[in-house]
CSV table of C-alpha atoms and ligand atoms in Angstrom, one decimal:
chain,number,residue,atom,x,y,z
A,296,UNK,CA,27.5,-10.2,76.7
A,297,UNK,CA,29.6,-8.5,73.7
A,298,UNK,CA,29.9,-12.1,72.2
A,299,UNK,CA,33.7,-11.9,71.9
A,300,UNK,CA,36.6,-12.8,73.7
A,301,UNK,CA,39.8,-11.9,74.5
A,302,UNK,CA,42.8,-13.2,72.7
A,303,UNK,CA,45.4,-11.9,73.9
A,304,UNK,CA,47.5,-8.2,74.1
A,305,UNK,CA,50.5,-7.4,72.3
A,306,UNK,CA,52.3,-4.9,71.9
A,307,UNK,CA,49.7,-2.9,74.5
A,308,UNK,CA,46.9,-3.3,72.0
A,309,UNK,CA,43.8,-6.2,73.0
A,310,UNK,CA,43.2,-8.5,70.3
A,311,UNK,CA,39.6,-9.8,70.4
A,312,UNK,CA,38.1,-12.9,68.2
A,313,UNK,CA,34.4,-12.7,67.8
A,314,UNK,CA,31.9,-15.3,68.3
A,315,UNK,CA,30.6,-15.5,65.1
A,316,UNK,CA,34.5,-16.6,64.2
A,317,UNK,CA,33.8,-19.9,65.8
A,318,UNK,CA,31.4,-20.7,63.0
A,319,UNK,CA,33.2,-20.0,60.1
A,320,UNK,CA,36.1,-22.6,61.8
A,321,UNK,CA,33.1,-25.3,62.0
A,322,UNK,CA,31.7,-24.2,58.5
A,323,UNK,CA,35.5,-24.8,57.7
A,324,UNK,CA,36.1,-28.3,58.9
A,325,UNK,CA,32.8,-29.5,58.3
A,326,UNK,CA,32.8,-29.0,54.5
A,327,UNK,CA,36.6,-30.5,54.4
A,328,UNK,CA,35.0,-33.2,55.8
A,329,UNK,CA,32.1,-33.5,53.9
A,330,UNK,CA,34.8,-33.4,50.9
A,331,UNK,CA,37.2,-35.8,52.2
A,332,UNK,CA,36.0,-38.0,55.1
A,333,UNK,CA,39.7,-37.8,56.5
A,334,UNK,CA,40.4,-35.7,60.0
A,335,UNK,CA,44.0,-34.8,58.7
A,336,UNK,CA,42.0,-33.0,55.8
A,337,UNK,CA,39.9,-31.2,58.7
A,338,UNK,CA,42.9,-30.1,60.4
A,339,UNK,CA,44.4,-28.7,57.6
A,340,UNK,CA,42.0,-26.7,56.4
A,341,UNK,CA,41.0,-25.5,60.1
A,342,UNK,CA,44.6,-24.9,60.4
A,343,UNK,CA,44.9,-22.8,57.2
A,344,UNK,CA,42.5,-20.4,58.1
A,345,UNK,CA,44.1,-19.9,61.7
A,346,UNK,CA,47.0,-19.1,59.1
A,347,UNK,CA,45.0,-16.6,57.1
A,348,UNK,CA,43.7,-15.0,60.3
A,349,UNK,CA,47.1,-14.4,61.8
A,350,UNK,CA,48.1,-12.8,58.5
A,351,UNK,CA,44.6,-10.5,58.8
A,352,UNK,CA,45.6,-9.5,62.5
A,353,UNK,CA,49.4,-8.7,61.2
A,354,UNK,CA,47.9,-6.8,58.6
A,355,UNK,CA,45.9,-4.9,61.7
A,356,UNK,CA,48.8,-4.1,63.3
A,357,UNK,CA,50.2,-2.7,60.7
A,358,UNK,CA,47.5,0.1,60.6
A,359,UNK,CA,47.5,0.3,64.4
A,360,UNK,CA,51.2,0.5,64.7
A,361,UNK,CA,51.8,3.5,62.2
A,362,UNK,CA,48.9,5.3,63.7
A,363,UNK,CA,50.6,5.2,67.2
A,364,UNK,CA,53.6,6.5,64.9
A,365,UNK,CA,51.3,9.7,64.7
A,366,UNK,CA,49.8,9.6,68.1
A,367,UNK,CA,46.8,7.3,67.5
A,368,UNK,CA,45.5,5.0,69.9
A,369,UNK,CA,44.0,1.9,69.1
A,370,UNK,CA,41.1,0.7,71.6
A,371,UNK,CA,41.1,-2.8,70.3
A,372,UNK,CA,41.5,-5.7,67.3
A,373,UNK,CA,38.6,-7.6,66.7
A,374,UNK,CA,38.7,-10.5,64.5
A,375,UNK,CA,34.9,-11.4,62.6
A,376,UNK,CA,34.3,-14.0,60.3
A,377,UNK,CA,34.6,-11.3,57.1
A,378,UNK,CA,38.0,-9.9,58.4
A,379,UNK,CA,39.8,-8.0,61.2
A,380,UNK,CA,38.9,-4.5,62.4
A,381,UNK,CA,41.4,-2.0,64.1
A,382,UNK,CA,39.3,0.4,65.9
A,383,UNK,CA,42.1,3.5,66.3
A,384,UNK,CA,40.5,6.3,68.5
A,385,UNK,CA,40.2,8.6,65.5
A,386,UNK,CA,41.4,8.7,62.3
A,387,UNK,CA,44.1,11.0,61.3
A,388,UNK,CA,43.5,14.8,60.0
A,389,UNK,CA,46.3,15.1,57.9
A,390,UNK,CA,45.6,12.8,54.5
A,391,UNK,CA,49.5,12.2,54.3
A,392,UNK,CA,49.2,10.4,57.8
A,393,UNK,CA,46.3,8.9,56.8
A,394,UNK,CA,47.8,7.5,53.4
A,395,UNK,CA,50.2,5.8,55.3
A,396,UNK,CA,48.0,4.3,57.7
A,397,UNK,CA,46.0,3.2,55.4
A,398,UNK,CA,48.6,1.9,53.3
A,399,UNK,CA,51.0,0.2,56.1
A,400,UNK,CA,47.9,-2.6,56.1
A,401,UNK,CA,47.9,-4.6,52.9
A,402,UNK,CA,52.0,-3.2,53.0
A,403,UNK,CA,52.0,-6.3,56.0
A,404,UNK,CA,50.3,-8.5,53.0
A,405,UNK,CA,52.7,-7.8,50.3
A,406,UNK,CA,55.7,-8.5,52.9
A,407,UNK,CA,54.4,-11.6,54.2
A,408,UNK,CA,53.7,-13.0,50.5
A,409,UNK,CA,57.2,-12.0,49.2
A,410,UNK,CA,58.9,-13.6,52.2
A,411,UNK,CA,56.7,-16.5,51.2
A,412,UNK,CA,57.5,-16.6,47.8
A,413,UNK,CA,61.2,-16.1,48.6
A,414,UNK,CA,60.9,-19.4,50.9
A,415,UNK,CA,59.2,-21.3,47.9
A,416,UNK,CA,61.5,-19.9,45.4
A,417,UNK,CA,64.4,-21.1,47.3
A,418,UNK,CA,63.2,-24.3,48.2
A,419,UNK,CA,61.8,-25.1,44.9
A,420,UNK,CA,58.6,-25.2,45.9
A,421,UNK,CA,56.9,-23.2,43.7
A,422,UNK,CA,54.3,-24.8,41.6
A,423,UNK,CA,52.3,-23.4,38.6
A,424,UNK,CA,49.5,-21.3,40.2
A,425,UNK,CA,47.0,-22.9,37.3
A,426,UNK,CA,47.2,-26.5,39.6
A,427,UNK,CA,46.6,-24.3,42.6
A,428,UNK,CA,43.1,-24.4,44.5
A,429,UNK,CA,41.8,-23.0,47.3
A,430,UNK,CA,41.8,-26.3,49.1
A,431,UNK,CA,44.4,-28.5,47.6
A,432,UNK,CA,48.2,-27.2,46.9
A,433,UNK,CA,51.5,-26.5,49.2
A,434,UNK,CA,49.8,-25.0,52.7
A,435,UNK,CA,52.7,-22.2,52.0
A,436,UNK,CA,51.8,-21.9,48.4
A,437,UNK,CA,48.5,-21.0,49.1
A,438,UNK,CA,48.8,-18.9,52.3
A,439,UNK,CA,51.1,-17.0,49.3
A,440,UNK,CA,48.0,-16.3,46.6
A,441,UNK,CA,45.6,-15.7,49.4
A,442,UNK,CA,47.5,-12.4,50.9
A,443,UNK,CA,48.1,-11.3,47.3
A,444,UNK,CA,44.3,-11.6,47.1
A,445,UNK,CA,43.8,-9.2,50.2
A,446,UNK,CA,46.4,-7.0,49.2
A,447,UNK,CA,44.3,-6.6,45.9
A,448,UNK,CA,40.5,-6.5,48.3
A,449,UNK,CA,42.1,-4.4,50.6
A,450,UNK,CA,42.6,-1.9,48.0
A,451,UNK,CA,39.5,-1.4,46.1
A,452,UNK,CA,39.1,2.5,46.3
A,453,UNK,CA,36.0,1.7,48.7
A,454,UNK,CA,35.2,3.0,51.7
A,455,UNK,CA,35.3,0.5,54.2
A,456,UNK,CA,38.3,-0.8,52.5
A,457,UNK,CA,41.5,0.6,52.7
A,458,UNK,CA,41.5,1.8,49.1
A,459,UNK,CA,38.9,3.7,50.4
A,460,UNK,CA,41.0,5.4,52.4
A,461,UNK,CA,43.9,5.8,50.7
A,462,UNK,CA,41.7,7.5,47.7
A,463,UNK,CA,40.1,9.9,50.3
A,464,UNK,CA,44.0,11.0,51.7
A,465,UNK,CA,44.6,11.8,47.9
A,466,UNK,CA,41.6,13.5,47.3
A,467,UNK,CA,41.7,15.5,50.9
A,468,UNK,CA,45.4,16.5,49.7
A,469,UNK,CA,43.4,18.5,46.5
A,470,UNK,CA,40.3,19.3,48.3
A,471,UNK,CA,38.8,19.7,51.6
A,472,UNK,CA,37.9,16.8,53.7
A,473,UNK,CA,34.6,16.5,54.1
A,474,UNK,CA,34.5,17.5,49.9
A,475,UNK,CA,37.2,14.5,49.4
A,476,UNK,CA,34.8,11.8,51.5
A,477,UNK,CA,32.0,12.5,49.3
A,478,UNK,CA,33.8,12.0,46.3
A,479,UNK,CA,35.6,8.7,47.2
A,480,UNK,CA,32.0,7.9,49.0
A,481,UNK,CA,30.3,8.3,45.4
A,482,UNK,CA,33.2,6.0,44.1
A,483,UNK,CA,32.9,3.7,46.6
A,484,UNK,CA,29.1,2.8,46.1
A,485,UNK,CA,29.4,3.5,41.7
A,486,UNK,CA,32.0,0.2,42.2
A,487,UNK,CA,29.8,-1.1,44.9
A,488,UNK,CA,26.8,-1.2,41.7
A,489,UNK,CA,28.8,-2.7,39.6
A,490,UNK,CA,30.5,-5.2,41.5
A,491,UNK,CA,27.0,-6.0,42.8
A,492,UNK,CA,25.6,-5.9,39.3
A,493,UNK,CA,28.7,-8.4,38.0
A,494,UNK,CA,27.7,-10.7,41.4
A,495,UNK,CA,24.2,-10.7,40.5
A,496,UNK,CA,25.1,-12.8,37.6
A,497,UNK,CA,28.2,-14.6,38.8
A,498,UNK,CA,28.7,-14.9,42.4
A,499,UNK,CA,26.9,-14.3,45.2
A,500,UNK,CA,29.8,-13.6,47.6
A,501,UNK,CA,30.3,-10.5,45.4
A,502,UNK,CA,26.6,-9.3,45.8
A,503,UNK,CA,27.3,-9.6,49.9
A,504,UNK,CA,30.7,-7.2,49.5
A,505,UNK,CA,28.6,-5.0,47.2
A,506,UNK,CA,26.1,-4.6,49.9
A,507,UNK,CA,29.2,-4.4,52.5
A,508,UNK,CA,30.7,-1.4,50.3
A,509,UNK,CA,27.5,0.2,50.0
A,510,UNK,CA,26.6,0.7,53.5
A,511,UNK,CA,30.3,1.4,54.1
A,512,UNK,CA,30.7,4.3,52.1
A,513,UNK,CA,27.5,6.0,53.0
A,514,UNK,CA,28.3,5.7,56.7
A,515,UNK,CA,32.0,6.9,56.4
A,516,UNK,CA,30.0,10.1,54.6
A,517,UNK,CA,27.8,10.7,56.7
A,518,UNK,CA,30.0,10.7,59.8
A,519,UNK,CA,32.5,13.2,58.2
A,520,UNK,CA,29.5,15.6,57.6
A,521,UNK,CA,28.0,15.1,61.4
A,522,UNK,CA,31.6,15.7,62.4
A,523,UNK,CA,31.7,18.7,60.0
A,524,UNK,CA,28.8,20.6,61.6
A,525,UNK,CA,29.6,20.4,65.1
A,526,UNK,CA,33.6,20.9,64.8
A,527,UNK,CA,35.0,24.3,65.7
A,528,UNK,CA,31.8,24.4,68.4
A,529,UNK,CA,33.3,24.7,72.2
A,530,UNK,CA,31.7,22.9,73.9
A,531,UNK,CA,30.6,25.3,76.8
A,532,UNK,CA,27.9,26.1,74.6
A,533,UNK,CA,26.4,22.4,74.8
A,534,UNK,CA,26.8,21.5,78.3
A,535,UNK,CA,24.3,21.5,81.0
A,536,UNK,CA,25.1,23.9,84.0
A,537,UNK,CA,22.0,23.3,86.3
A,538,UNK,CA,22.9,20.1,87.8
A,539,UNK,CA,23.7,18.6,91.4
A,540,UNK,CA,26.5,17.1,92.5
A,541,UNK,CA,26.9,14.6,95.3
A,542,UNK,CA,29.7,14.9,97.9
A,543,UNK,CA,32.1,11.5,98.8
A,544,UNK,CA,30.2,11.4,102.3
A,545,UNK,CA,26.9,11.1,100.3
A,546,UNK,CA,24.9,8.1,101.0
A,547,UNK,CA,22.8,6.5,98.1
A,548,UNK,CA,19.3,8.2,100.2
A,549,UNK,CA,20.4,11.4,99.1
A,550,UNK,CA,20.8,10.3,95.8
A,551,UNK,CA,17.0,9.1,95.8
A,552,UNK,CA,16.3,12.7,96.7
A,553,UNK,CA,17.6,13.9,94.0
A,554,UNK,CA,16.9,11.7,91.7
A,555,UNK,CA,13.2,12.4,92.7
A,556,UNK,CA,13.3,15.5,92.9
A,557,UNK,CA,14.6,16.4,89.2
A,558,UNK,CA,15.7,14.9,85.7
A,559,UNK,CA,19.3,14.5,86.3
A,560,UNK,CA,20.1,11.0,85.5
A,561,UNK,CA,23.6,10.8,86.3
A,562,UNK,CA,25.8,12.6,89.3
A,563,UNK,CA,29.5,13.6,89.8
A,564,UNK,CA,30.8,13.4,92.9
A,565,UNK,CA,32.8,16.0,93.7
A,566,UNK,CA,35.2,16.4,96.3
A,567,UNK,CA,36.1,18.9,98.7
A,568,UNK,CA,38.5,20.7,96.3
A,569,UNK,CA,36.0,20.9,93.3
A,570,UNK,CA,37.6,17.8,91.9
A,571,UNK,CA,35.2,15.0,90.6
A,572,UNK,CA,36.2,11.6,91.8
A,573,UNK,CA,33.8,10.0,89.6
A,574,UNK,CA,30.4,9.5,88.5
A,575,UNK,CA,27.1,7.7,89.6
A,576,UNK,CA,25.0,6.7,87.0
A,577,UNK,CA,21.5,5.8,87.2
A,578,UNK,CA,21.9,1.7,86.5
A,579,UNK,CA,24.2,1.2,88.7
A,580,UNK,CA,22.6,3.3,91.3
A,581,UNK,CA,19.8,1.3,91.2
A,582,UNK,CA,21.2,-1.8,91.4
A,583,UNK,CA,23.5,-0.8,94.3
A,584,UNK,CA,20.2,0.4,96.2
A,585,UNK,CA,18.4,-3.0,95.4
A,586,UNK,CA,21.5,-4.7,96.6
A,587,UNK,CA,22.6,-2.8,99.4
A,588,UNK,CA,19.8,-0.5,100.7
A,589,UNK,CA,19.8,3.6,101.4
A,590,UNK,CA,22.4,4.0,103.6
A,591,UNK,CA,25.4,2.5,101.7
A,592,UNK,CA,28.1,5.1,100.5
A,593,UNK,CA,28.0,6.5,96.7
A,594,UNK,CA,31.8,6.3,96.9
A,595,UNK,CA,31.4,2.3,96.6
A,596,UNK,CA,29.8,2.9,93.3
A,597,UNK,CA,30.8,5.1,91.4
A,598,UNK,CA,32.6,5.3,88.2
A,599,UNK,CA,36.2,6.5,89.0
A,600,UNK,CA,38.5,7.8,86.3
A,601,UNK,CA,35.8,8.8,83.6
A,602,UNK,CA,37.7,11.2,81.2
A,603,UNK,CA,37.3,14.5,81.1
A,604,UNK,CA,36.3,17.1,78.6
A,605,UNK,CA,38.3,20.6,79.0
A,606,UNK,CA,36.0,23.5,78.7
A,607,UNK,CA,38.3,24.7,76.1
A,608,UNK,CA,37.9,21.3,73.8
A,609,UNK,CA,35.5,21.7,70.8
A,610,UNK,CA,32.2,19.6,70.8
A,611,UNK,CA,33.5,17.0,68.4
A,612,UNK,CA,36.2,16.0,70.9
A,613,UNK,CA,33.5,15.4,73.6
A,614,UNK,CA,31.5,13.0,71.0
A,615,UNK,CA,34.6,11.2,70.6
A,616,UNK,CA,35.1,11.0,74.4
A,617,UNK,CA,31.4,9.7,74.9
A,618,UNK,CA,32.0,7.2,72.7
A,619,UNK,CA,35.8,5.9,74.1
A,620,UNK,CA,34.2,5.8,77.5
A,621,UNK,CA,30.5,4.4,77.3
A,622,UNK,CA,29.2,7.0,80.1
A,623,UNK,CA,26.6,8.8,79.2
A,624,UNK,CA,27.4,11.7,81.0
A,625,UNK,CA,31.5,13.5,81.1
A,626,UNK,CA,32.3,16.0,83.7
A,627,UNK,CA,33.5,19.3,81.5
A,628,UNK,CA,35.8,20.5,83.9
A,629,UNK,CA,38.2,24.0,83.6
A,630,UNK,CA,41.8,24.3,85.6
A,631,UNK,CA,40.5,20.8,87.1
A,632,UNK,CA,37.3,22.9,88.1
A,633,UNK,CA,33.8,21.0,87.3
A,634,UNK,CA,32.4,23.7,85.5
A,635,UNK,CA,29.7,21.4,83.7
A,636,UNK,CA,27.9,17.9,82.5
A,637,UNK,CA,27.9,16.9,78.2
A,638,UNK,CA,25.6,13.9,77.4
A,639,UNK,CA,24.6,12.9,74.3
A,640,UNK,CA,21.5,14.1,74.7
A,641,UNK,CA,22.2,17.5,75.1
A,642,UNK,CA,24.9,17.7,72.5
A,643,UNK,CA,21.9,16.5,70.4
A,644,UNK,CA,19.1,19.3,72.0
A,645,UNK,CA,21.8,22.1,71.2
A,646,UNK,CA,22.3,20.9,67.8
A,647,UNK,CA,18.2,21.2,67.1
A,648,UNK,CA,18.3,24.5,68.5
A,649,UNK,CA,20.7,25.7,66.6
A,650,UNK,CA,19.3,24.2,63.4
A,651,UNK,CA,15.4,25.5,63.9
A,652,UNK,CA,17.8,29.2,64.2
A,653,UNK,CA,19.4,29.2,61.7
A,654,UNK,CA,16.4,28.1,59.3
A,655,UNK,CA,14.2,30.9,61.2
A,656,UNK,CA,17.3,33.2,59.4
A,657,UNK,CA,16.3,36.1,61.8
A,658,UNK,CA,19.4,35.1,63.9
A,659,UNK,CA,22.4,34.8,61.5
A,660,UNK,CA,24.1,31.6,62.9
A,661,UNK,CA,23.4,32.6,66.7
A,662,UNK,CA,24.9,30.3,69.0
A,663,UNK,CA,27.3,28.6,67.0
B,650,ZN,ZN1,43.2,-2.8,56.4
C-alpha cells in the first residue's frame, strides 16, 4: 500500500492526497475544538485548510503546467501534510526554463492573493492585518495573508524550495550546472543553520524546516553530481548482452529452466520479429507459478508496454527510465531490435568498474 489516494485528474495530471493528510485535518478540528467547544468552529477551521490546500495544489499546477509548456511531463501531485509536491519527469536543462518553472508556482500565490485582496478591497472588507490571527478574522482575509506567506516560504533561496531553484537557474546562467547546484546547495544549508539556529531559540517549527532545507539541499547536490558522472555515457556500454529471452508460446516451465539454470532475474519476451512484447519479472513469475502451475503461458503475465531505452540514448536517460517505470529491468532495443537488458544493478557494476580504472590511472578513462 503507497498510503495515498487518488483525488482526482485534471487537466491529464493525477492529483494524489496522502494519508498522513488525514491527520493534520483531525489535528485541525480537534484543537478548534479543544478551543471553542462549537462544531461550526470545527468546520471552519477544517474548511480553511481544505482552502489553503486547494491554493497549494493551484500553486502545483502552476509548476506543472509551464513545464508541459517546455515539454515536461508531470507523473503526479501529491498533497502531504507539509505541502504539495509536483513530481515533473525531469527538470529542465536550460536555467531560463527552469526560472520560469520555478517561478510560475508562488506566481499562482501572488494571483490568487491579489484577486483576494481586490474582492476585500471592493467590498470593504479589509480589516487591519494587526486584529488578524491565524484562527479568528474574515475566512477570505486570511486565506489572503496565508498565500502571501507561501509566496514568501516558497521563495527562500533553498533547495527544496523554489527559491532554491530559481537561485540555481541564475547561477547555471553564469556557471555550469552542476558548479551552480553546489553553490545554491551551500546557500541553502548556510540559511538552513541559521534559521535552525534562530528556531532553536524561538520556534520549533523553524528547527523542523531547517532540518527539511538541510537534507534538501544536500540531496538536490548530490543528484546533479551522480547525474554529472554518468551523462554523456551511451548506454551500450552498461547493458547486459548475455541474456535469454523467452518466446510468446513459452510456458512458465521453461521459465523455471532458466531461471535455474542462470542469474537472469527478469526475461523479455520477444516475438517472432525481434520485437519485445513485454517483460516477466521474477515476483510476478512466482506468484503466477504458485497460482497457476508450470504449464500456464508467460504471455498472461507479463509486463506489456515497459518503455524502451534506444541504444543510442545516454545512460542518464535509462536511470530516468528505471525510475518512471519501476521495472527493474528495460529492454535497450536499436531500429525496434532488442539488442540488450539495463538494470540498476548493472548501471551500478559498470560505474565501479570504471571508477577502480580510472584510480588504477594505467588506463586513462577506458570505457567511458
Ligand atoms: Zn513550488
Amino acid at each position: 500500500m503507497k498510503w495515498q489516494w487518488k483525488l482526482g485528474r485534471f487537466a491529464g495530471i493525477d492529483v494524489y492526497v496522502h494519508a498522513t493528510f488525514l491527520l493534520l485535518i483531525g489535528w485541525v478540528g480537534y484543537s478548534h475544538w479543544l478551543e471553542h467547544h462549537n462544531w461550526g468552529e470545527v468546520l471552519n477551521g477544517v474548511l480553511f485548510i481544505l482552502a489553503l490546500f486547494l491554493c497549494v495544489v493551484l500553486h502545483e499546477y502552476g509548476h506543472a503546467l509551464t513545464a508541459r509548456k517546455y515539454g515536461i511531463k508531470t507523473r503526479d501531485i501529491t498533497l502531504y501534510p507539509i505541502g504539495g509536491v509536483a513530481r515533473l519527469e525531469r527538470i529542465p536543462e536550460k536555467p531560463i526554463e527552469e526560472l520560469w518553472v520555478a517561478v510560475m508556482g508562488p506566481a499562482v500565490n501572488v494571483i490568487i492573493a491579489a484577486v483576494l485582496f481586490a474582492y476585500l478591497f471592493a467590498t470593504n472588507g479589509l480589516v487591519p492585518l494587526t486584529d488578524l490571527t491565524v484562527a479568528s478574522g474574515s475566512f477570505i482575509e486570511r486565506l489572503m495573508t496565508v498565500n502571501i506567506s507561501l509566496v514568501l516560504f516558497n521563495l527562500l533561496p533553498a533547495f527544496p524550495m523554489d527559491g532554491g531553484r530559481v537561485l540555481r537557474a541564475i547561477l547555471a546562467m553564469r556557471m555550469d550546472h552542476v558548479r551552480a547546484t553546489q553553490v545554491a546547495a551551500n546557500i541553502g544549508q548556510g540559511l538552513a543553520f541559521v534559521l535552525g539556529f534562530i528556531g532553536l531559540f524561538n520556534n520549533p517549527f523553524l528547527l523542523f524546516i531547517a532540518f527539511f532545507v538541510w537534507i534538501g539541499a544536500s540531496q538536490e547536490a548530490s543528484m546533479v553530481q551522480m547525474r554529472n558522472s554518468i551523462g554523456g555515457i551511451p548506454v551500450t556500454r552498461a547493458m547486459l548482452t548475455d541474456f535469454k529471452t523467452l518466446s510468446p508460446q513459452d510456458k512458465l516451465a521453461q521459465v523455471v529452466a532458466l531461471i535455474l539454470a542462470g542469474s537472469q532475474h527478469d526475461f523479455p519476451v520477444v516475438d517472432a520479429h525481434g520485437r519485445v512484447a513485454g517483460i516477466l519479472d521474477r515476483d510476478t513469475f512466482i506468484k503466477a507459478l504458485t497460482q497457476h502451475g508450470q504449464s500456464a503461458s508467460v504471455m498472461d503475465f507479463i509486463r506489456p508496454n515497459v518503455p524502451e531505452v534506444d541504444s543510442s540514448d545516454m545512460i542518464d536517460t535509462a536511470v530516468m527510465r528505471l525510475q518512471e517505470s519501476n521495472s527493474k529491468t528495460l529492454p535497450v532495443v536499436h531500429g525496434g531490435q532488442l539488442v540488450g537488458l539495463i538494470t540498476a544493478e548493472n548501471i551500478t557494476e559498470y560505474l565501479m568498474i570504471r571508477s577502480a580504472l580510472q584510480a588504477s590511472g594505467k588506463v586513462p578513462n577506458p570505457i567511458g
